[in-house]
Amino acid sequence: MTAFETARTPSRGLTAKRRERARQLTGELARGAGWALSGGWQLLRQDHAAALSDAARIVRGVQPARESMQSYRLVDRLLARSGPALADWCPDAQSPARFVFFVGYSRSGHSLVGSLLDAHPAVVIAHEMHALKHFHHGHDFERVVRAIKLNAMLFDYLGREYTGYDYQVPNQYQGRYEQLTVAGDKKGNGTLRLLRRHPELIDRLDSLLPVPFEFIHVIRNPWDNIATRARRTHTSLDAAARGYFANTDLMAQLKARYPDRVRDVYLDDLIADPRRELRALLEALGCTPVSDRYLDDCASIVFQKPSRTGDQVSWPPELADEVEGYLSRHDFLRRFAAGEQTSTSRQPGRAGAEP
């Protein structure tokens, strides 16, 4: 039995991951309850701006609230009650010509790419409100798009610092837009998990959305990505690799089903030349022209060098061989296999993602 096959069995790493997530969720819910009480008090005092701040804290800090359509209905009511006081924060009724789903892997740079796209005046990207889940549950397209607009606004309302990183693009359009062309949601790992649980969705997407859709597939050096997942989720390298390659197998299916709709964004390429990579991505999404000022402002927040977390762990030889096999198997990962690049594939960490 190989190291990777061994990793497919239940492990203490997965149990530790569940315990850690339960601990985090308990903390989120406790903080959310406090913010909700504060927000209710602010409404009684007719302090709508303070109430909106509390709503923003709940959406940003409590995952169940962030992924609940009810949260955005409540924010809509708050905005309606506030009259002119919060009029500038109330989204209009523009509908996008195209929709994007982020797909891929946690700790891979989705937050960075989503924040850069959201800064464009024709794009609005939600932070993990799980749009595909809502389409799957039968929510109306325009209602989901409005929730996306509110999510982006709420994340901008209190500033773009998140999980220890500052994703604020100066002088640009985060949380707002001018002429809306593209709307989407940055829930890469969660979107793939939902597609794995409901594979019939892969063939139903055309019937669920009234506009063309595409996938943005952010790819970080897998050695870095796996090592970071193991560290941040308190699991073993085996367990982290298992989750990573379950996603890569599904990505291969998705790319085969929609060969012209998956946009690969390599994090190392984005860091090396953010202007070129962003321009290419936005032109592919139909957002033209792309101004030099926008590209310069986005480039100013991109990390300057990779975080090589994969170099900071000891890879069991059998697991390393299994990883190499997966890298060689999928064309979109082959550049990270041994012999395919000047730096060895076991030197992880193209930056722009969490160490």
Short mmCIF file of C-alpha atoms in Angstrom, two decimals:
data_model
loop_
_atom_site.label_atom_id
_atom_site.label_comp_id
_atom_site.label_asym_id
_atom_site.label_seq_id
_atom_site.Cartn_x
_atom_site.Cartn_y
_atom_site.Cartn_z
CA MET A 1 0.00 0.00 0.00
CA THR A 2 1.41 3.39 -0.99
CA ALA A 3 1.70 6.41 1.25
CA PHE A 4 -1.04 8.14 -0.69
CA GLU A 5 -3.40 5.14 -0.47
CA THR A 6 -2.74 5.02 3.25
CA ALA A 7 -3.77 8.67 3.43
CA ARG A 8 -7.20 7.76 2.08
CA THR A 9 -8.11 6.01 5.33
CA PRO A 10 -9.51 8.00 8.28
CA SER A 11 -6.73 9.68 10.20
CA ARG A 12 -6.18 11.57 13.38
CA GLY A 13 -5.32 14.51 11.12
CA LEU A 14 -8.89 14.69 9.83
CA THR A 15 -10.26 14.41 13.36
CA ALA A 16 -7.99 17.26 14.42
CA LYS A 17 -9.20 19.27 11.44
CA ARG A 18 -12.83 18.78 12.44
CA ARG A 19 -12.07 19.72 16.05
CA GLU A 20 -10.27 22.85 14.92
CA ARG A 21 -13.12 23.85 12.58
CA ALA A 22 -15.68 23.24 15.36
CA ARG A 23 -13.62 25.44 17.69
CA GLN A 24 -13.42 28.18 15.06
CA LEU A 25 -17.12 27.99 14.30
CA THR A 26 -18.03 28.24 17.97
CA GLY A 27 -15.94 31.38 18.24
CA GLU A 28 -17.47 32.83 15.07
CA LEU A 29 -21.00 32.22 16.31
CA ALA A 30 -20.25 33.73 19.72
CA ARG A 31 -18.80 36.86 18.14
CA GLY A 32 -21.69 37.00 15.67
CA ALA A 33 -24.23 36.88 18.47
CA GLY A 34 -22.52 39.82 20.14
CA TRP A 35 -22.45 41.83 16.93
CA ALA A 36 -26.13 41.01 16.29
CA LEU A 37 -27.09 42.33 19.72
CA SER A 38 -25.01 45.42 19.13
CA GLY A 39 -26.62 45.92 15.71
CA GLY A 40 -30.12 45.63 17.18
CA TRP A 41 -29.24 48.25 19.79
CA GLN A 42 -27.90 50.58 17.11
CA LEU A 43 -31.16 50.22 15.16
CA LEU A 44 -33.14 51.16 18.25
CA ARG A 45 -30.95 54.26 18.47
CA GLN A 46 -31.53 54.92 14.75
CA ASP A 47 -27.77 54.73 14.18
CA HIS A 48 -27.95 52.98 10.82
CA ALA A 49 -24.27 53.40 9.96
CA ALA A 50 -23.24 51.65 13.19
CA ALA A 51 -25.80 48.92 12.53
CA LEU A 52 -24.37 48.40 9.05
CA SER A 53 -20.90 48.11 10.58
CA ASP A 54 -22.16 45.32 12.84
CA ALA A 55 -23.80 43.61 9.86
CA ALA A 56 -20.50 43.82 7.99
CA ARG A 57 -18.67 42.24 10.94
CA ILE A 58 -21.17 39.37 11.01
CA VAL A 59 -20.91 38.67 7.26
CA ARG A 60 -17.13 38.93 7.31
CA GLY A 61 -16.59 36.97 10.49
CA VAL A 62 -19.28 34.27 10.64
CA GLN A 63 -19.28 31.72 7.83
CA PRO A 64 -22.90 30.50 8.24
CA ALA A 65 -24.12 34.11 8.10
CA ARG A 66 -21.89 34.90 5.12
CA GLU A 67 -23.38 31.97 3.20
CA SER A 68 -27.02 32.67 4.18
CA MET A 69 -29.37 34.49 1.80
CA GLN A 70 -31.32 35.61 4.87
CA SER A 71 -28.33 37.71 5.97
CA TYR A 72 -28.44 39.70 2.75
CA ARG A 73 -32.22 40.14 2.94
CA LEU A 74 -31.73 41.64 6.41
CA VAL A 75 -29.00 43.96 5.13
CA ASP A 76 -31.34 45.04 2.31
CA ARG A 77 -34.00 45.89 4.88
CA LEU A 78 -31.50 47.89 6.91
CA LEU A 79 -30.48 49.86 3.82
CA ALA A 80 -34.13 50.48 2.93
CA ARG A 81 -34.87 51.76 6.46
CA SER A 82 -31.86 54.06 6.53
CA GLY A 83 -33.16 56.35 3.76
CA PRO A 84 -30.54 58.77 2.41
CA ALA A 85 -28.09 58.04 5.26
CA LEU A 86 -26.73 54.90 3.58
CA ALA A 87 -27.94 55.48 0.03
CA ASP A 88 -24.40 55.34 -1.36
CA TRP A 89 -24.03 51.77 -0.09
CA CYS A 90 -27.21 50.44 -1.70
CA PRO A 91 -26.54 48.41 -4.89
CA ASP A 92 -28.39 49.23 -8.09
CA ALA A 93 -30.25 46.75 -10.30
CA GLN A 94 -27.61 46.20 -13.00
CA SER A 95 -27.33 42.59 -14.15
CA PRO A 96 -24.02 41.08 -15.33
CA ALA A 97 -23.42 39.75 -18.82
CA ARG A 98 -21.23 36.96 -17.45
CA PHE A 99 -20.83 34.99 -14.24
CA VAL A 100 -17.66 33.48 -12.76
CA PHE A 101 -17.15 30.73 -10.22
CA PHE A 102 -13.80 30.39 -8.50
CA VAL A 103 -12.79 26.73 -8.34
CA GLY A 104 -9.72 25.06 -6.89
CA TYR A 105 -7.98 24.69 -3.59
CA SER A 106 -7.89 26.47 -0.26
CA ARG A 107 -4.74 28.46 0.61
CA SER A 108 -3.98 28.95 -3.08
CA GLY A 109 -4.43 32.69 -3.61
CA HIS A 110 -8.15 32.97 -4.33
CA SER A 111 -8.54 35.93 -1.95
CA LEU A 112 -5.86 37.89 -3.76
CA VAL A 113 -7.22 37.20 -7.25
CA GLY A 114 -10.80 37.85 -6.17
CA SER A 115 -9.84 41.17 -4.57
CA LEU A 116 -7.94 42.28 -7.66
CA LEU A 117 -10.86 41.48 -9.95
CA ASP A 118 -13.34 43.14 -7.59
CA ALA A 119 -11.31 46.35 -7.92
CA HIS A 120 -12.17 46.60 -11.64
CA PRO A 121 -15.05 49.01 -12.43
CA ALA A 122 -16.94 46.36 -14.44
CA VAL A 123 -16.60 43.48 -11.95
CA VAL A 124 -18.09 42.53 -8.58
CA ILE A 125 -16.77 39.46 -6.74
CA ALA A 126 -18.22 38.19 -3.46
CA HIS A 127 -16.01 36.76 -0.75
CA GLU A 128 -17.23 33.20 -0.13
CA MET A 129 -20.99 33.65 -0.10
CA HIS A 130 -21.24 30.27 -1.92
CA ALA A 131 -23.20 31.29 -5.00
CA LEU A 132 -23.34 27.78 -6.49
CA LYS A 133 -25.03 26.46 -3.35
CA HIS A 134 -27.75 29.08 -3.72
CA PHE A 135 -28.29 28.32 -7.41
CA HIS A 136 -28.46 24.64 -6.50
CA HIS A 137 -31.13 25.42 -3.89
CA GLY A 138 -33.23 27.23 -6.49
CA HIS A 139 -32.58 30.87 -5.64
CA ASP A 140 -33.29 33.36 -8.40
CA PHE A 141 -30.25 34.58 -10.39
CA GLU A 142 -30.94 38.27 -9.72
CA ARG A 143 -31.36 37.63 -5.99
CA VAL A 144 -28.01 35.83 -5.85
CA VAL A 145 -26.34 38.63 -7.81
CA ARG A 146 -27.76 41.18 -5.37
CA ALA A 147 -26.36 39.17 -2.46
CA ILE A 148 -22.99 39.18 -4.23
CA LYS A 149 -23.12 42.97 -4.54
CA LEU A 150 -24.01 43.32 -0.85
CA ASN A 151 -21.26 40.90 0.18
CA ALA A 152 -18.63 42.85 -1.77
CA MET A 153 -19.90 46.11 -0.31
CA LEU A 154 -19.82 44.77 3.27
CA PHE A 155 -16.27 43.49 2.87
CA ASP A 156 -15.23 46.92 1.65
CA TYR A 157 -17.20 48.80 4.29
CA LEU A 158 -14.78 47.92 7.09
CA GLY A 159 -11.63 47.69 4.96
CA ARG A 160 -10.08 44.81 3.07
CA GLU A 161 -7.81 43.39 5.77
CA TYR A 162 -8.63 39.70 6.09
CA THR A 163 -6.85 36.72 7.70
CA GLY A 164 -3.80 38.87 8.36
CA TYR A 165 -3.47 40.27 4.83
CA ASP A 166 -4.50 43.64 3.42
CA TYR A 167 -6.23 43.23 0.04
CA GLN A 168 -7.18 46.89 -0.36
CA VAL A 169 -6.44 48.14 -3.90
CA PRO A 170 -5.99 51.93 -3.70
CA ASN A 171 -8.03 54.28 -5.88
CA GLN A 172 -10.16 51.55 -7.45
CA TYR A 173 -13.66 50.04 -7.27
CA GLN A 174 -13.71 47.33 -4.61
CA GLY A 175 -17.25 46.88 -3.30
CA ARG A 176 -18.72 48.93 -6.14
CA TYR A 177 -18.71 49.20 -9.93
CA GLU A 178 -19.72 51.46 -12.81
CA GLN A 179 -21.02 49.42 -15.76
CA LEU A 180 -21.39 45.86 -14.54
CA THR A 181 -20.09 43.17 -16.89
CA VAL A 182 -19.02 40.30 -14.61
CA ALA A 183 -20.30 39.06 -11.25
CA GLY A 184 -18.96 36.09 -9.34
CA ASP A 185 -18.04 34.43 -6.09
CA LYS A 186 -14.70 33.45 -4.57
CA LYS A 187 -15.53 30.11 -2.98
CA GLY A 188 -13.07 27.91 -4.82
CA ASN A 189 -12.67 24.92 -2.53
CA GLY A 190 -16.32 24.98 -1.44
CA THR A 191 -17.57 25.07 -5.03
CA LEU A 192 -15.59 21.94 -5.85
CA ARG A 193 -16.83 20.19 -2.70
CA LEU A 194 -20.41 20.89 -3.75
CA LEU A 195 -19.75 19.58 -7.27
CA ARG A 196 -18.24 16.44 -5.75
CA ARG A 197 -21.33 15.84 -3.61
CA HIS A 198 -23.68 16.65 -6.50
CA PRO A 199 -21.88 15.70 -9.74
CA GLU A 200 -25.09 16.19 -11.72
CA LEU A 201 -24.59 19.94 -11.22
CA ILE A 202 -21.67 19.89 -13.66
CA ASP A 203 -24.08 19.22 -16.52
CA ARG A 204 -26.88 21.43 -15.13
CA LEU A 205 -25.00 24.71 -14.89
CA ASP A 206 -26.18 25.94 -18.29
CA SER A 207 -29.80 25.56 -17.17
CA LEU A 208 -29.20 27.19 -13.76
CA LEU A 209 -27.76 30.46 -15.05
CA PRO A 210 -29.32 32.80 -17.65
CA VAL A 211 -25.93 34.20 -18.71
CA PRO A 212 -22.66 32.60 -19.87
CA PHE A 213 -20.45 31.42 -17.03
CA GLU A 214 -16.77 30.65 -16.59
CA PHE A 215 -14.51 29.18 -13.94
CA ILE A 216 -11.43 30.88 -12.51
CA HIS A 217 -8.96 28.21 -11.45
CA VAL A 218 -6.17 29.65 -9.27
CA ILE A 219 -3.18 27.32 -9.12
CA ARG A 220 -0.45 27.67 -6.52
CA ASN A 221 2.64 25.45 -6.53
CA PRO A 222 1.14 22.19 -5.18
CA TRP A 223 4.04 21.48 -2.82
CA ASP A 224 3.44 24.84 -1.13
CA ASN A 225 -0.31 24.45 -1.23
CA ILE A 226 -0.33 21.02 0.39
CA ALA A 227 2.15 22.05 3.07
CA THR A 228 0.17 25.17 3.92
CA ARG A 229 -3.10 23.23 4.07
CA ALA A 230 -1.52 20.74 6.47
CA ARG A 231 -0.14 23.50 8.69
CA ARG A 232 -3.22 25.71 8.77
CA THR A 233 -5.76 22.91 9.26
CA HIS A 234 -3.64 20.90 11.70
CA THR A 235 -3.70 17.78 9.52
CA SER A 236 -0.96 15.49 8.24
CA LEU A 237 0.72 15.95 4.89
CA ASP A 238 -0.99 12.73 3.79
CA ALA A 239 -4.45 14.09 4.62
CA ALA A 240 -3.73 17.46 3.01
CA ALA A 241 -2.47 15.74 -0.15
CA ARG A 242 -5.57 13.55 -0.25
CA GLY A 243 -7.86 16.58 -0.21
CA TYR A 244 -5.75 18.46 -2.72
CA PHE A 245 -5.71 15.69 -5.31
CA ALA A 246 -9.39 14.91 -4.87
CA ASN A 247 -9.88 18.46 -6.07
CA THR A 248 -7.42 18.10 -8.94
CA ASP A 249 -9.22 14.99 -10.20
CA LEU A 250 -12.51 16.88 -10.19
CA MET A 251 -10.85 19.86 -11.88
CA ALA A 252 -9.73 17.53 -14.67
CA GLN A 253 -13.36 16.44 -15.15
CA LEU A 254 -14.54 20.04 -15.15
CA LYS A 255 -11.93 21.07 -17.71
CA ALA A 256 -12.92 18.13 -19.92
CA ARG A 257 -16.62 19.10 -19.71
CA TYR A 258 -16.03 22.84 -20.25
CA PRO A 259 -12.67 23.08 -22.07
CA ASP A 260 -13.20 26.71 -23.13
CA ARG A 261 -14.63 28.00 -19.85
CA VAL A 262 -11.90 27.26 -17.31
CA ARG A 263 -9.37 30.10 -16.90
CA ASP A 264 -6.16 28.88 -15.27
CA VAL A 265 -4.41 31.56 -13.20
CA TYR A 266 -0.96 30.46 -12.03
CA LEU A 267 -0.04 32.32 -8.89
CA ASP A 268 3.66 32.36 -9.71
CA ASP A 269 2.90 34.00 -13.09
CA LEU A 270 0.64 36.56 -11.41
CA ILE A 271 3.34 37.49 -8.94
CA ALA A 272 6.04 37.66 -11.62
CA ASP A 273 3.98 39.96 -13.88
CA PRO A 274 0.64 41.02 -12.35
CA ARG A 275 -0.13 43.57 -15.06
CA ARG A 276 0.21 41.07 -17.90
CA GLU A 277 -1.72 38.30 -16.13
CA LEU A 278 -4.57 40.55 -14.96
CA ARG A 279 -4.93 42.13 -18.38
CA ALA A 280 -5.13 38.72 -20.04
CA LEU A 281 -7.72 37.46 -17.53
CA LEU A 282 -9.95 40.53 -17.77
CA GLU A 283 -9.81 40.58 -21.56
CA ALA A 284 -10.82 36.90 -21.57
CA LEU A 285 -13.80 37.83 -19.35
CA GLY A 286 -14.86 40.62 -21.71
CA CYS A 287 -13.83 43.51 -19.46
CA THR A 288 -12.16 45.88 -21.86
CA PRO A 289 -10.44 48.23 -22.01
CA VAL A 290 -8.19 47.53 -19.01
CA SER A 291 -6.63 50.78 -17.83
CA ASP A 292 -2.96 51.08 -16.95
CA ARG A 293 -3.94 52.92 -13.75
CA TYR A 294 -6.02 49.97 -12.60
CA LEU A 295 -3.20 47.53 -13.39
CA ASP A 296 -0.63 49.67 -11.59
CA ASP A 297 -2.80 49.97 -8.48
CA CYS A 298 -3.42 46.22 -8.43
CA ALA A 299 0.26 45.45 -8.93
CA SER A 300 1.09 47.61 -5.90
CA ILE A 301 -0.52 45.11 -3.49
CA VAL A 302 0.74 41.85 -4.99
CA PHE A 303 3.34 40.03 -2.93
CA GLN A 304 6.88 40.42 -4.19
CA LYS A 305 8.12 36.89 -3.66
CA PRO A 306 6.80 33.39 -3.04
CA SER A 307 6.15 31.83 0.34
CA ARG A 308 7.96 28.49 0.09
CA THR A 309 6.16 26.57 2.81
CA GLY A 310 6.84 23.24 1.09
CA ASP A 311 10.55 23.65 1.78
CA GLN A 312 9.79 23.88 5.49
CA VAL A 313 8.44 20.35 5.88
CA SER A 314 9.91 16.88 5.51
CA TRP A 315 8.24 14.90 2.71
CA PRO A 316 8.05 11.12 3.20
CA PRO A 317 9.62 9.57 0.07
CA GLU A 318 6.57 7.48 -0.84
CA LEU A 319 4.24 10.45 -0.50
CA ALA A 320 6.61 12.63 -2.53
CA ASP A 321 6.55 10.00 -5.31
CA GLU A 322 2.75 9.92 -5.22
CA VAL A 323 2.62 13.71 -5.49
CA GLU A 324 5.03 13.63 -8.44
CA GLY A 325 2.77 11.09 -10.12
CA TYR A 326 -0.25 13.35 -9.78
CA LEU A 327 1.66 16.35 -11.08
CA SER A 328 2.69 14.44 -14.17
CA ARG A 329 -0.82 13.07 -14.70
CA HIS A 330 -2.60 16.42 -15.04
CA ASP A 331 -1.47 18.80 -17.77
CA PHE A 332 -2.37 21.87 -15.69
CA LEU A 333 0.02 20.72 -12.91
CA ARG A 334 2.80 19.28 -15.04
CA ARG A 335 4.92 22.43 -14.87
CA PHE A 336 5.49 21.64 -11.15
CA ALA A 337 6.77 18.10 -11.73
CA ALA A 338 10.47 17.30 -11.46
CA GLY A 339 12.33 18.18 -14.63
CA GLU A 340 9.60 20.50 -15.91
CA GLN A 341 10.99 23.72 -14.41
CA THR A 342 14.32 25.26 -13.54
CA SER A 343 13.59 25.21 -9.80
CA THR A 344 12.69 21.82 -8.43
CA SER A 345 9.02 21.01 -7.99
CA ARG A 346 9.67 20.17 -4.38
CA GLN A 347 10.57 23.81 -3.72
CA PRO A 348 7.05 25.06 -3.08
CA GLY A 349 5.51 28.39 -2.53
CA ARG A 350 4.64 30.79 -5.26
CA ALA A 351 3.47 33.74 -3.23
CA GLY A 352 0.32 35.69 -2.91
CA ALA A 353 -1.10 32.98 -0.69
CA GLU A 354 -0.88 32.29 3.00
CA PRO A 355 2.40 30.80 4.26
#
